[in-house]
Coordinates of C-alpha atoms in Angstrom, one line a residue:
X22 CA 35.5 115.6 -70.7
X23 CA 37.9 113.2 -71.5
X24 CA 39.1 111.4 -68.6
X25 CA 42.8 111.0 -70.3
X26 CA 43.5 114.6 -69.0
X27 CA 40.9 115.2 -66.1
X28 CA 44.6 115.0 -63.9
X29 CA 46.3 117.7 -65.9
X30 CA 43.3 119.7 -66.0
X31 CA 42.9 119.5 -62.2
X32 CA 47.1 120.0 -61.7
X33 CA 46.3 123.4 -64.2
X34 CA 43.2 124.5 -61.8
X35 CA 45.4 123.7 -58.8
X36 CA 47.9 126.3 -60.0
X37 CA 45.9 129.2 -61.1
X38 CA 42.2 128.6 -61.2
X39 CA 42.3 128.0 -64.8
X40 CA 39.3 125.6 -65.8
X41 CA 40.7 123.8 -69.7
X42 CA 37.5 122.4 -71.6
X43 CA 38.9 122.1 -75.0
X44 CA 40.1 118.1 -75.4
X45 CA 41.0 118.7 -79.2
X46 CA 43.5 121.1 -78.3
X47 CA 45.0 119.1 -75.2
X48 CA 45.0 116.0 -77.4
X49 CA 47.0 118.2 -79.9
X50 CA 49.4 119.8 -77.5
X51 CA 50.6 116.3 -75.6
X52 CA 50.7 114.6 -79.4
X53 CA 54.5 114.0 -80.2
X54 CA 55.4 113.9 -84.3
X55 CA 56.1 110.5 -83.6
X56 CA 53.0 109.4 -82.4
X57 CA 51.0 111.3 -85.2
X58 CA 53.7 109.1 -87.3
X59 CA 52.0 106.2 -86.5
X60 CA 48.8 107.0 -86.8
X61 CA 47.8 108.8 -90.4
X62 CA 44.4 109.1 -89.5
X63 CA 45.6 111.9 -86.7
X64 CA 46.7 114.9 -88.7
X65 CA 47.8 117.4 -85.7
X66 CA 50.9 117.3 -83.5
X67 CA 52.3 119.6 -80.3
X68 CA 54.2 121.7 -82.9
X69 CA 51.8 124.3 -84.0
X70 CA 50.9 124.8 -80.5
X71 CA 54.7 125.1 -79.4
X72 CA 55.3 127.6 -81.8
X73 CA 52.5 129.6 -80.1
X74 CA 53.4 129.1 -77.1
X75 CA 56.7 130.2 -77.3
X76 CA 56.2 133.6 -78.9
X77 CA 53.3 134.0 -75.9
X78 CA 55.9 133.3 -73.2
X79 CA 58.4 135.9 -75.0
X80 CA 55.9 138.4 -74.7
X81 CA 54.5 137.9 -71.5
X82 CA 58.3 137.9 -69.8
X83 CA 59.3 141.0 -71.9
X84 CA 56.3 142.9 -70.5
X85 CA 57.0 141.6 -67.2
X86 CA 60.4 142.9 -67.4
X87 CA 59.6 146.1 -69.3
X88 CA 57.5 147.1 -66.1
X89 CA 60.0 145.7 -63.4
X90 CA 63.0 146.8 -64.5
X91 CA 62.6 150.4 -65.7
X92 CA 66.4 151.0 -66.0
X93 CA 66.7 148.3 -67.6
X94 CA 68.1 148.9 -71.7
X95 CA 67.3 146.7 -74.3
X96 CA 70.5 144.6 -74.0
X97 CA 69.5 144.2 -70.6
X98 CA 66.1 142.9 -70.8
X99 CA 66.7 140.7 -73.8
X100 CA 69.6 139.0 -71.6
X101 CA 67.1 138.9 -68.7
X102 CA 64.0 137.2 -70.8
X103 CA 67.0 134.9 -72.2
X104 CA 67.9 133.5 -69.1
X105 CA 64.3 133.1 -67.5
X106 CA 62.8 131.4 -70.9
X107 CA 66.0 129.1 -71.5
X108 CA 64.9 125.8 -72.6
X109 CA 66.3 124.2 -69.0
X110 CA 64.1 126.4 -67.2
X111 CA 60.8 125.3 -69.2
X112 CA 61.8 122.0 -69.0
X113 CA 62.0 122.2 -65.1
X114 CA 58.6 123.2 -65.1
X115 CA 57.2 120.6 -67.5
X116 CA 58.6 118.4 -65.1
X117 CA 56.9 119.8 -61.9
X118 CA 54.0 119.6 -63.8
X119 CA 54.5 115.9 -64.6
X120 CA 53.7 116.7 -68.3
X121 CA 55.3 113.2 -69.6
X122 CA 52.9 111.3 -68.2
X123 CA 50.3 112.8 -70.7
X124 CA 52.5 113.0 -73.9
X125 CA 51.6 110.2 -76.4
X126 CA 54.4 108.8 -78.0
X127 CA 55.5 106.5 -80.9
X128 CA 56.9 103.3 -79.8
X129 CA 60.4 104.3 -80.1
X130 CA 60.2 107.5 -78.5
X131 CA 58.5 105.6 -75.6
X132 CA 61.1 102.5 -75.5
X133 CA 64.0 104.8 -74.8
X134 CA 62.0 106.9 -72.2
X135 CA 61.3 110.0 -74.2
X136 CA 58.7 111.4 -72.0
X137 CA 61.3 112.4 -69.4
X138 CA 64.1 114.2 -72.0
X139 CA 64.1 117.7 -71.4
X140 CA 63.3 118.9 -74.9
X141 CA 60.2 117.2 -74.8
X142 CA 59.3 118.6 -71.4
X143 CA 59.9 122.4 -73.1
X144 CA 57.9 121.5 -75.9
X145 CA 54.8 120.3 -74.3
X146 CA 55.2 123.4 -71.4
X147 CA 55.2 125.6 -74.7
X148 CA 52.4 123.3 -76.4
X149 CA 50.3 124.4 -72.9
X150 CA 51.0 127.6 -73.2
X151 CA 49.5 127.6 -76.5
X152 CA 46.4 125.7 -75.9
X153 CA 45.8 127.8 -72.5
X154 CA 46.0 131.1 -75.1
X155 CA 43.7 130.0 -77.8
X156 CA 40.9 128.3 -75.4
X157 CA 41.2 131.2 -72.7
X158 CA 43.0 134.2 -74.0
X159 CA 46.0 136.6 -73.2
X160 CA 44.8 137.5 -69.4
X161 CA 44.6 133.8 -68.2
X162 CA 47.6 132.6 -69.8
X163 CA 49.7 135.5 -68.8
X164 CA 48.4 135.0 -65.0
X165 CA 49.4 130.9 -65.5
X166 CA 52.6 132.4 -66.6
X167 CA 53.4 134.9 -64.2
X168 CA 52.7 132.2 -61.4
X169 CA 54.7 129.2 -62.6
X170 CA 57.6 131.0 -64.3
X171 CA 57.8 134.1 -62.5
X172 CA 56.5 133.4 -59.2
X173 CA 54.3 136.7 -59.2
X174 CA 50.5 136.6 -59.3
X175 CA 47.8 139.3 -61.0
X176 CA 47.7 141.0 -57.6
X177 CA 51.2 141.8 -56.6
X178 CA 54.3 143.4 -58.4
X179 CA 56.7 141.3 -60.0
X180 CA 59.9 143.4 -58.4
X181 CA 58.6 146.4 -56.4
X182 CA 56.6 144.9 -53.6
X183 CA 57.6 141.1 -52.7
X184 CA 60.6 139.0 -51.6
X185 CA 61.1 137.2 -55.5
X186 CA 60.4 140.6 -57.2
X187 CA 63.3 142.0 -55.0
X188 CA 65.7 139.0 -55.6
X189 CA 65.4 139.6 -59.4
X190 CA 66.0 143.4 -59.3
X191 CA 69.1 142.5 -56.9
X192 CA 70.9 139.8 -59.1
X193 CA 70.3 142.3 -62.2
X194 CA 71.8 145.2 -60.5
X195 CA 74.7 142.8 -59.5
X196 CA 74.9 141.4 -63.0
X197 CA 73.9 137.9 -61.6
X198 CA 72.0 135.7 -63.5
X199 CA 68.3 135.4 -62.6
X200 CA 67.0 133.3 -59.4
X201 CA 65.7 129.8 -60.1
X202 CA 63.4 128.0 -57.8
X203 CA 63.3 124.1 -57.3
X204 CA 60.2 123.0 -55.3
X205 CA 59.6 120.0 -53.6
X206 CA 56.0 119.1 -52.7
X207 CA 54.7 116.4 -50.2
X208 CA 51.7 115.6 -48.4
X209 CA 47.7 115.1 -49.2
X210 CA 45.9 117.4 -51.4
X211 CA 44.3 118.8 -48.8
X212 CA 47.5 119.1 -46.7
X213 CA 50.2 120.6 -48.9
X214 CA 53.3 121.0 -48.0
X215 CA 56.2 123.0 -50.4
X216 CA 59.7 122.8 -50.1
X217 CA 61.5 125.6 -51.9
X218 CA 65.3 126.0 -52.5
X219 CA 66.3 129.7 -54.7
X220 CA 69.4 129.3 -56.8
X221 CA 71.5 132.2 -57.7
X222 CA 74.4 131.7 -59.7
X223 CA 74.2 127.9 -59.3
X224 CA 74.4 128.0 -55.2
X225 CA 71.4 127.9 -53.2
X226 CA 71.2 131.3 -51.5
X227 CA 68.0 130.5 -49.5
X228 CA 65.5 127.7 -48.5
X229 CA 61.5 128.2 -47.5
X230 CA 58.9 126.0 -46.9
X231 CA 54.5 126.8 -46.3
X232 CA 51.6 125.6 -47.4
X233 CA 51.5 127.4 -50.6
X234 CA 54.1 127.3 -53.3
X235 CA 53.7 131.4 -53.6
X236 CA 54.6 131.8 -50.1
X237 CA 57.5 129.4 -49.7
X238 CA 59.0 130.8 -52.8
X239 CA 58.8 134.1 -51.3
X240 CA 60.1 132.7 -47.9
X241 CA 62.9 131.0 -49.8
X242 CA 63.4 135.0 -51.6
X243 CA 63.6 136.3 -48.4
X244 CA 66.3 134.1 -47.1
X245 CA 68.4 134.8 -50.4
X246 CA 68.2 138.4 -49.7
X247 CA 69.5 138.4 -46.1
X248 CA 72.2 136.1 -47.1
X249 CA 72.8 138.6 -49.8
X250 CA 72.8 141.6 -47.5
X251 CA 69.8 142.8 -48.5
X252 CA 67.0 141.9 -45.9
X253 CA 64.9 144.4 -44.3

């Protein structure tokens, strides 16, 4: 394994249990066109994987919304999908995963702080999704997207049986923007603490804290449901 990507592999494995082995795909996913232009011996950059990842994200989110919002028509589903996969959401995930640490940039991009640009982080997240899909297939990448973007796992339904899903459905019924989650992580690897704030229509609606991201997000969603008059 290439030491350059060991930390990235560790982060992905910690989040999802996925073990990425294809260094060639990771190198392609984290090579920006400006770096390739300065290294003509290297013929690939992340744009092709970004194309694949964008399509995979749309497909996974569309399927989740189809199953979780049975009363939604095409217009509703399209609106919900657009809100979930908007660039700022994907850039936020790229930043949380620290993807900018691994990108290979041209000198100009590097000097101007290109690794922190939202547009680049969005591209890197989509390229990583493309790499996971090509190496491990649909089921694996769908689980990863459900976890990091939708906050659900393969053993829990997105809407019916968990606070995050109930909050998503409530926002849909009330014509609100889909909830988004801000995550802060502290502590050592074996004693991680996750602090989560859930944002609804631009306002903090609930907060939660736990030893796992999933539980902290569920607690934040439960608090939001209480605040919105929908608690158990």
